């Protein structure tokens, strides 16, 4: 079957950074589904893995952690899905990725795809949706108020893939006041369109801008990127006993500024449940089914902003390069082989 992978990790501008390859088609057993991949999207994790993970014994590394497709085989322990079902999911970081014609995935982390949007539009969402929903409700527990704090959340990096869906999920499922950060006119317009109540510029000091809103010190902060840049500022503007969540890998992350306010710090990794086969692993499938329902009800929209054509090495290299540039808005998708 067709796939895209690499054997030497490194920079995206090399001719062999990603290659069109042929690999053996897998078979579904146990909890697994075999899915015929119809569309994928590209995430920052693809870039991180491509630059850091070396191939083992010349076996190509296949990236990709978002897919929509059709179930073609089910393992003997699968009960929620049948062949022919349309599914969407984000996969597992310790298994081969979705940049392949056929892909094996644990059915417990899979959801039924939304019916009301195009396949490519749906492919933009699984990883970011799971990341955002888990952070909002499982880590920050925003439905549990912070005593005395305004019921407000700051989403740093609101125009990115995770921020774009987080704003929508917050708007539809909570009564929090949403303050999103964005620095360019087009990204500021984007987060407003998605439902942010207020927009502040993260290229300028945040505490002063948030104070100008006259809301008070927000109870929650969700940082999606460049967290090390904002640590001091977050510690200044977050409420005492507030909750701060992050998803990136800040260099030299100093948590001491948060001690005085007894701020709790929460890391979200969407892959944790699949990595450790946690007791609540099925929650990911449940989340995806819930959000598919929100989409089909017209309450949440896709965050796709770029379509880069068919799933092949050249188009994936273009997508990786755009993500590395830091100028991506929303999500990049590819469809078909």
Tab-separated table of C-alpha atoms in Angstrom:
chain	number	residue	atom	x	y	z
A	1	UNK	CA	0.000	0.000	0.000
A	2	UNK	CA	1.049	3.628	-0.483
A	3	UNK	CA	2.467	5.582	2.430
A	4	UNK	CA	4.682	8.593	3.142
A	5	UNK	CA	7.613	8.293	5.531
A	6	UNK	CA	11.284	8.899	6.161
A	7	UNK	CA	14.351	6.964	7.225
A	8	UNK	CA	16.560	9.915	8.192
A	9	UNK	CA	15.103	12.510	10.540
A	10	UNK	CA	15.935	16.172	10.150
A	11	UNK	CA	15.152	19.363	8.254
A	12	UNK	CA	12.174	19.574	5.909
A	13	UNK	CA	14.130	21.208	3.071
A	14	UNK	CA	15.995	17.953	2.283
A	15	UNK	CA	14.827	15.990	-0.758
A	16	UNK	CA	14.419	12.858	1.397
A	17	UNK	CA	12.772	14.584	4.381
A	18	UNK	CA	9.565	12.764	3.424
A	19	UNK	CA	9.290	10.109	0.714
A	20	UNK	CA	6.530	8.263	-1.125
A	21	UNK	CA	6.954	4.609	-0.174
A	22	UNK	CA	5.246	1.197	-0.362
A	23	UNK	CA	4.654	-0.768	2.846
A	24	UNK	CA	2.711	-3.901	3.774
A	25	UNK	CA	-0.994	-3.525	4.477
A	26	UNK	CA	-1.722	-4.408	8.147
A	27	UNK	CA	-4.553	-6.589	9.490
A	28	UNK	CA	-6.978	-5.762	12.299
A	29	UNK	CA	-6.962	-7.890	15.466
A	30	UNK	CA	-8.079	-7.368	19.075
A	31	UNK	CA	-9.300	-3.823	19.722
A	32	UNK	CA	-8.067	-2.516	16.367
A	33	UNK	CA	-9.848	-1.184	13.324
A	34	UNK	CA	-8.285	-1.149	9.879
A	35	UNK	CA	-9.313	2.128	8.269
A	36	UNK	CA	-9.057	3.109	4.610
A	37	UNK	CA	-7.738	6.650	5.001
A	38	UNK	CA	-9.596	9.302	3.024
A	39	UNK	CA	-8.198	12.538	4.469
A	40	UNK	CA	-5.587	13.666	7.011
A	41	UNK	CA	-4.398	16.885	8.562
A	42	UNK	CA	-0.963	18.006	9.711
A	43	UNK	CA	-0.157	19.096	13.256
A	44	UNK	CA	2.890	20.509	15.068
A	45	UNK	CA	3.487	17.019	16.511
A	46	UNK	CA	4.251	15.797	12.977
A	47	UNK	CA	7.052	18.349	12.776
A	48	UNK	CA	8.369	17.494	16.249
A	49	UNK	CA	8.509	13.775	15.504
A	50	UNK	CA	10.011	14.258	12.042
A	51	UNK	CA	12.891	16.286	13.436
A	52	UNK	CA	13.592	14.117	16.489
A	53	UNK	CA	12.600	10.483	15.938
A	54	UNK	CA	15.121	8.306	14.127
A	55	UNK	CA	14.035	5.310	12.063
A	56	UNK	CA	14.772	1.869	13.474
A	57	UNK	CA	16.591	-0.698	11.290
A	58	UNK	CA	15.802	1.246	8.117
A	59	UNK	CA	12.044	0.837	8.733
A	60	UNK	CA	10.503	4.119	7.570
A	61	UNK	CA	8.736	6.292	10.137
A	62	UNK	CA	5.192	7.063	8.995
A	63	UNK	CA	3.773	10.260	10.476
A	64	UNK	CA	0.207	11.522	10.770
A	65	UNK	CA	-2.108	11.893	13.765
A	66	UNK	CA	-5.441	12.862	12.299
A	67	UNK	CA	-7.616	10.903	9.903
A	68	UNK	CA	-11.078	10.377	8.533
A	69	UNK	CA	-11.823	7.158	6.710
A	70	UNK	CA	-13.891	4.015	6.276
A	71	UNK	CA	-13.620	0.913	8.453
A	72	UNK	CA	-12.620	-2.072	6.294
A	73	UNK	CA	-11.732	-4.603	9.023
A	74	UNK	CA	-12.502	-4.982	12.733
A	75	UNK	CA	-10.648	-6.911	15.434
A	76	UNK	CA	-12.414	-9.579	17.477
A	77	UNK	CA	-12.721	-7.268	20.530
A	78	UNK	CA	-14.413	-4.411	18.646
A	79	UNK	CA	-18.125	-3.856	19.283
A	80	UNK	CA	-18.829	-0.159	18.520
A	81	UNK	CA	-17.974	-0.221	14.812
A	82	UNK	CA	-18.694	-2.277	11.721
A	83	UNK	CA	-17.127	-2.401	8.271
A	84	UNK	CA	-18.356	0.503	6.215
A	85	UNK	CA	-18.586	2.926	9.152
A	86	UNK	CA	-17.147	6.413	8.591
A	87	UNK	CA	-14.815	7.269	11.471
A	88	UNK	CA	-12.477	9.996	12.655
A	89	UNK	CA	-9.638	9.880	15.168
A	90	UNK	CA	-6.157	11.105	16.100
A	91	UNK	CA	-4.332	7.813	16.637
A	92	UNK	CA	-1.462	7.028	18.995
A	93	UNK	CA	2.030	8.523	19.104
A	94	UNK	CA	3.698	5.119	19.628
A	95	UNK	CA	2.148	3.505	16.523
A	96	UNK	CA	2.581	4.131	12.779
A	97	UNK	CA	0.722	7.221	11.617
A	98	UNK	CA	-2.120	8.005	9.269
A	99	UNK	CA	-0.090	9.063	6.229
A	100	UNK	CA	-0.892	5.725	4.597
A	101	UNK	CA	-3.672	4.203	2.486
A	102	UNK	CA	-4.716	1.890	5.330
A	103	UNK	CA	-4.190	2.499	9.023
A	104	UNK	CA	-4.582	0.466	12.227
A	105	UNK	CA	-6.100	2.256	15.210
A	106	UNK	CA	-7.482	1.224	18.591
A	107	UNK	CA	-11.272	1.452	18.289
A	108	UNK	CA	-11.547	2.818	21.833
A	109	UNK	CA	-10.034	6.157	20.756
A	110	UNK	CA	-12.152	6.428	17.590
A	111	UNK	CA	-15.399	8.305	17.023
A	112	UNK	CA	-18.136	8.230	14.405
A	113	UNK	CA	-17.357	10.986	11.909
A	114	UNK	CA	-19.710	13.958	11.591
A	115	UNK	CA	-22.205	13.584	8.748
A	116	UNK	CA	-22.800	17.240	7.890
A	117	UNK	CA	-19.346	18.343	6.712
A	118	UNK	CA	-16.936	17.222	4.017
A	119	UNK	CA	-14.364	14.553	4.803
A	120	UNK	CA	-11.443	16.969	4.483
A	121	UNK	CA	-13.116	19.454	6.828
A	122	UNK	CA	-13.613	16.724	9.432
A	123	UNK	CA	-9.972	15.604	9.152
A	124	UNK	CA	-8.838	18.979	10.484
A	125	UNK	CA	-10.343	18.365	13.907
A	126	UNK	CA	-9.694	15.126	15.866
A	127	UNK	CA	-6.309	15.813	17.498
A	128	UNK	CA	-7.002	19.441	18.299
A	129	UNK	CA	-10.527	18.637	19.487
A	130	UNK	CA	-9.310	15.963	21.886
A	131	UNK	CA	-6.522	18.214	23.138
A	132	UNK	CA	-8.856	21.138	23.740
A	133	UNK	CA	-11.724	19.159	25.274
A	134	UNK	CA	-9.416	17.222	27.606
A	135	UNK	CA	-7.707	20.409	28.741
A	136	UNK	CA	-10.926	22.313	29.289
A	137	UNK	CA	-12.847	19.657	31.191
A	138	UNK	CA	-10.397	16.966	32.377
A	139	UNK	CA	-7.406	19.117	33.361
A	140	UNK	CA	-8.597	22.678	34.063
A	141	UNK	CA	-12.047	21.469	35.165
A	142	UNK	CA	-13.597	24.771	34.200
A	143	UNK	CA	-17.019	23.744	35.493
A	144	UNK	CA	-15.563	23.880	39.022
A	145	UNK	CA	-15.309	27.635	39.750
A	146	UNK	CA	-12.233	29.255	41.284
A	147	UNK	CA	-13.418	30.969	44.495
A	148	UNK	CA	-13.879	34.688	43.981
A	149	UNK	CA	-12.424	34.713	40.469
A	150	UNK	CA	-14.219	35.982	37.362
A	151	UNK	CA	-15.560	33.122	35.258
A	152	UNK	CA	-13.140	33.877	32.443
A	153	UNK	CA	-10.415	32.072	30.496
A	154	UNK	CA	-7.469	33.358	28.479
A	155	UNK	CA	-6.548	31.252	25.428
A	156	UNK	CA	-2.994	32.078	24.383
A	157	UNK	CA	-2.478	31.350	20.689
A	158	UNK	CA	-6.170	31.496	19.848
A	159	UNK	CA	-5.747	31.353	16.075
A	160	UNK	CA	-3.801	28.084	15.959
A	161	UNK	CA	-5.317	24.653	15.467
A	162	UNK	CA	-5.956	23.945	19.154
A	163	UNK	CA	-6.942	27.503	19.999
A	164	UNK	CA	-9.404	27.644	17.110
A	165	UNK	CA	-11.404	24.650	18.301
A	166	UNK	CA	-10.963	25.470	22.008
A	167	UNK	CA	-12.710	28.818	21.535
A	168	UNK	CA	-15.685	27.121	19.894
A	169	UNK	CA	-15.932	24.331	22.469
A	170	UNK	CA	-15.766	26.847	25.299
A	171	UNK	CA	-18.426	29.034	23.709
A	172	UNK	CA	-20.832	26.153	23.125
A	173	UNK	CA	-20.342	24.193	26.351
A	174	UNK	CA	-19.572	26.778	29.030
A	175	UNK	CA	-20.572	30.264	30.120
A	176	UNK	CA	-16.981	31.457	30.477
A	177	UNK	CA	-15.887	34.804	29.100
A	178	UNK	CA	-13.287	33.919	26.454
A	179	UNK	CA	-10.249	36.156	26.010
A	180	UNK	CA	-8.173	34.977	23.044
A	181	UNK	CA	-4.744	36.223	22.012
A	182	UNK	CA	-3.804	36.961	18.400
A	183	UNK	CA	-1.334	39.434	16.951
A	184	UNK	CA	-2.199	39.943	13.258
A	185	UNK	CA	-5.388	41.552	11.888
A	186	UNK	CA	-6.357	38.364	10.037
A	187	UNK	CA	-5.865	36.146	13.096
A	188	UNK	CA	-7.692	38.610	15.335
A	189	UNK	CA	-10.640	38.559	12.941
A	190	UNK	CA	-10.480	34.733	12.881
A	191	UNK	CA	-10.764	34.289	16.664
A	192	UNK	CA	-13.586	36.819	16.857
A	193	UNK	CA	-15.420	34.906	14.146
A	194	UNK	CA	-14.981	31.680	16.129
A	195	UNK	CA	-16.589	33.168	19.235
A	196	UNK	CA	-13.991	34.906	21.398
A	197	UNK	CA	-15.586	37.633	23.511
A	198	UNK	CA	-12.369	39.657	23.636
A	199	UNK	CA	-9.077	39.628	21.696
A	200	UNK	CA	-5.730	40.849	23.004
A	201	UNK	CA	-2.378	41.064	21.223
A	202	UNK	CA	0.216	38.593	22.561
A	203	UNK	CA	3.026	40.600	20.959
A	204	UNK	CA	2.329	43.305	23.560
A	205	UNK	CA	2.163	43.055	27.378
A	206	UNK	CA	-0.883	40.996	28.313
A	207	UNK	CA	-1.568	42.093	31.931
A	208	UNK	CA	-2.272	45.680	30.913
A	209	UNK	CA	-4.552	44.656	28.045
A	210	UNK	CA	-6.510	42.237	30.223
A	211	UNK	CA	-6.839	44.843	32.975
A	212	UNK	CA	-8.304	47.255	30.412
A	213	UNK	CA	-11.152	44.791	29.818
A	214	UNK	CA	-12.323	45.477	33.409
A	215	UNK	CA	-13.183	41.813	33.946
A	216	UNK	CA	-10.731	41.173	36.768
A	217	UNK	CA	-8.175	38.390	37.113
A	218	UNK	CA	-9.273	35.408	34.953
A	219	UNK	CA	-9.746	32.072	36.693
A	220	UNK	CA	-8.201	29.993	33.904
A	221	UNK	CA	-5.387	30.224	31.343
A	222	UNK	CA	-4.894	27.831	28.427
A	223	UNK	CA	-1.515	28.304	26.725
A	224	UNK	CA	-1.087	26.579	23.353
A	225	UNK	CA	2.380	27.791	22.320
A	226	UNK	CA	5.489	29.758	23.316
A	227	UNK	CA	4.554	29.350	26.986
A	228	UNK	CA	8.023	30.287	28.230
A	229	UNK	CA	7.475	33.768	26.761
A	230	UNK	CA	4.386	34.402	28.882
A	231	UNK	CA	5.109	32.745	32.248
A	232	UNK	CA	5.727	35.977	34.138
A	233	UNK	CA	2.762	37.682	32.546
A	234	UNK	CA	0.406	34.785	33.263
A	235	UNK	CA	1.498	34.720	36.900
A	236	UNK	CA	0.663	38.412	37.070
A	237	UNK	CA	-2.808	38.394	35.530
A	238	UNK	CA	-4.226	35.001	36.633
A	239	UNK	CA	-6.492	34.842	39.686
A	240	UNK	CA	-5.261	33.535	43.052
A	241	UNK	CA	-5.930	29.774	43.155
A	242	UNK	CA	-6.448	29.881	39.404
A	243	UNK	CA	-5.667	27.004	37.043
A	244	UNK	CA	-3.091	27.208	34.288
A	245	UNK	CA	-2.860	24.634	31.506
A	246	UNK	CA	-0.308	24.212	28.727
A	247	UNK	CA	0.330	21.814	25.856
A	248	UNK	CA	3.709	22.828	24.442
A	249	UNK	CA	7.290	22.083	25.558
A	250	UNK	CA	8.632	25.326	27.040
A	251	UNK	CA	12.376	25.564	27.515
A	252	UNK	CA	13.431	26.437	31.055
A	253	UNK	CA	9.868	26.501	32.362
A	254	UNK	CA	10.007	28.111	35.832
A	255	UNK	CA	6.906	27.395	37.931
A	256	UNK	CA	8.027	29.439	40.941
A	257	UNK	CA	6.160	32.631	39.888
A	258	UNK	CA	2.917	30.729	40.498
A	259	UNK	CA	3.605	29.724	44.098
A	260	UNK	CA	2.384	32.930	45.741
A	261	UNK	CA	-1.044	32.625	44.158
A	262	UNK	CA	-1.221	28.835	44.666
A	263	UNK	CA	-1.903	28.428	40.958
A	264	UNK	CA	-2.245	24.804	39.864
A	265	UNK	CA	-0.455	23.781	36.664
A	266	UNK	CA	-1.899	21.224	34.270
A	267	UNK	CA	-0.194	19.613	31.311
A	268	UNK	CA	-2.312	18.085	28.570
A	269	UNK	CA	-0.982	15.410	26.228
A	270	UNK	CA	-3.682	13.963	24.023
A	271	UNK	CA	-1.683	10.744	23.612
A	272	UNK	CA	-1.530	9.884	27.336
A	273	UNK	CA	-4.638	7.709	27.357
A	274	UNK	CA	-3.461	5.604	24.392
A	275	UNK	CA	0.179	5.473	25.539
A	276	UNK	CA	-0.751	3.999	28.909
A	277	UNK	CA	-4.031	2.282	27.958
A	278	UNK	CA	-5.648	4.115	30.862
A	279	UNK	CA	-8.819	2.851	32.498
A	280	UNK	CA	-10.728	5.703	30.866
A	281	UNK	CA	-9.260	5.254	27.363
A	282	UNK	CA	-12.774	5.114	25.894
A	283	UNK	CA	-13.289	8.768	26.850
A	284	UNK	CA	-11.562	9.797	23.623
A	285	UNK	CA	-14.094	7.983	21.501
A	286	UNK	CA	-16.862	9.543	23.581
A	287	UNK	CA	-15.415	13.046	23.104
A	288	UNK	CA	-15.239	12.606	19.339
A	289	UNK	CA	-18.838	11.376	19.212
A	290	UNK	CA	-19.953	14.356	21.332
A	291	UNK	CA	-18.193	16.896	19.110
A	292	UNK	CA	-19.487	15.205	15.946
A	293	UNK	CA	-22.938	15.847	17.385
A	294	UNK	CA	-22.110	19.519	17.960
A	295	UNK	CA	-20.901	19.816	14.373
A	296	UNK	CA	-23.992	18.130	12.955
A	297	UNK	CA	-26.143	20.462	15.067
A	298	UNK	CA	-24.394	23.453	13.474
A	299	UNK	CA	-22.793	24.572	16.745
A	300	UNK	CA	-19.129	23.904	15.895
A	301	UNK	CA	-17.395	24.414	12.560
A	302	UNK	CA	-14.262	22.969	11.022
A	303	UNK	CA	-11.024	24.886	11.510
A	304	UNK	CA	-9.583	23.924	8.111
A	305	UNK	CA	-8.012	26.906	6.361
A	306	UNK	CA	-5.649	25.290	3.837
A	307	UNK	CA	-6.122	22.311	1.508
A	308	UNK	CA	-2.860	21.032	0.044
A	309	UNK	CA	-4.169	18.441	-2.421
A	310	UNK	CA	-3.589	14.694	-2.370
A	311	UNK	CA	-1.719	12.839	0.360
A	312	UNK	CA	1.822	12.559	-0.963
A	313	UNK	CA	5.367	13.456	0.084
A	314	UNK	CA	5.584	16.726	-1.797
A	315	UNK	CA	2.339	18.122	-0.422
A	316	UNK	CA	3.137	16.977	3.111
A	317	UNK	CA	6.523	18.698	2.909
A	318	UNK	CA	4.746	21.931	1.995
A	319	UNK	CA	2.441	21.534	4.979
A	320	UNK	CA	5.330	20.835	7.367
A	321	UNK	CA	7.164	23.916	6.093
A	322	UNK	CA	4.145	26.156	6.667
A	323	UNK	CA	3.694	24.886	10.221
A	324	UNK	CA	7.400	25.426	10.936
A	325	UNK	CA	7.107	29.011	9.680
A	326	UNK	CA	4.765	29.833	12.568
A	327	UNK	CA	2.357	31.541	10.154
A	328	UNK	CA	-0.271	28.821	9.894
A	329	UNK	CA	-3.839	29.770	10.812
A	330	UNK	CA	-6.298	27.012	11.603
A	331	UNK	CA	-5.512	23.604	10.052
A	332	UNK	CA	-3.943	22.170	6.885
A	333	UNK	CA	-5.598	19.133	5.315
A	334	UNK	CA	-4.835	16.676	2.489
A	335	UNK	CA	-7.284	14.295	0.851
A	336	UNK	CA	-6.983	11.063	-1.152
A	337	UNK	CA	-4.033	9.127	-2.550
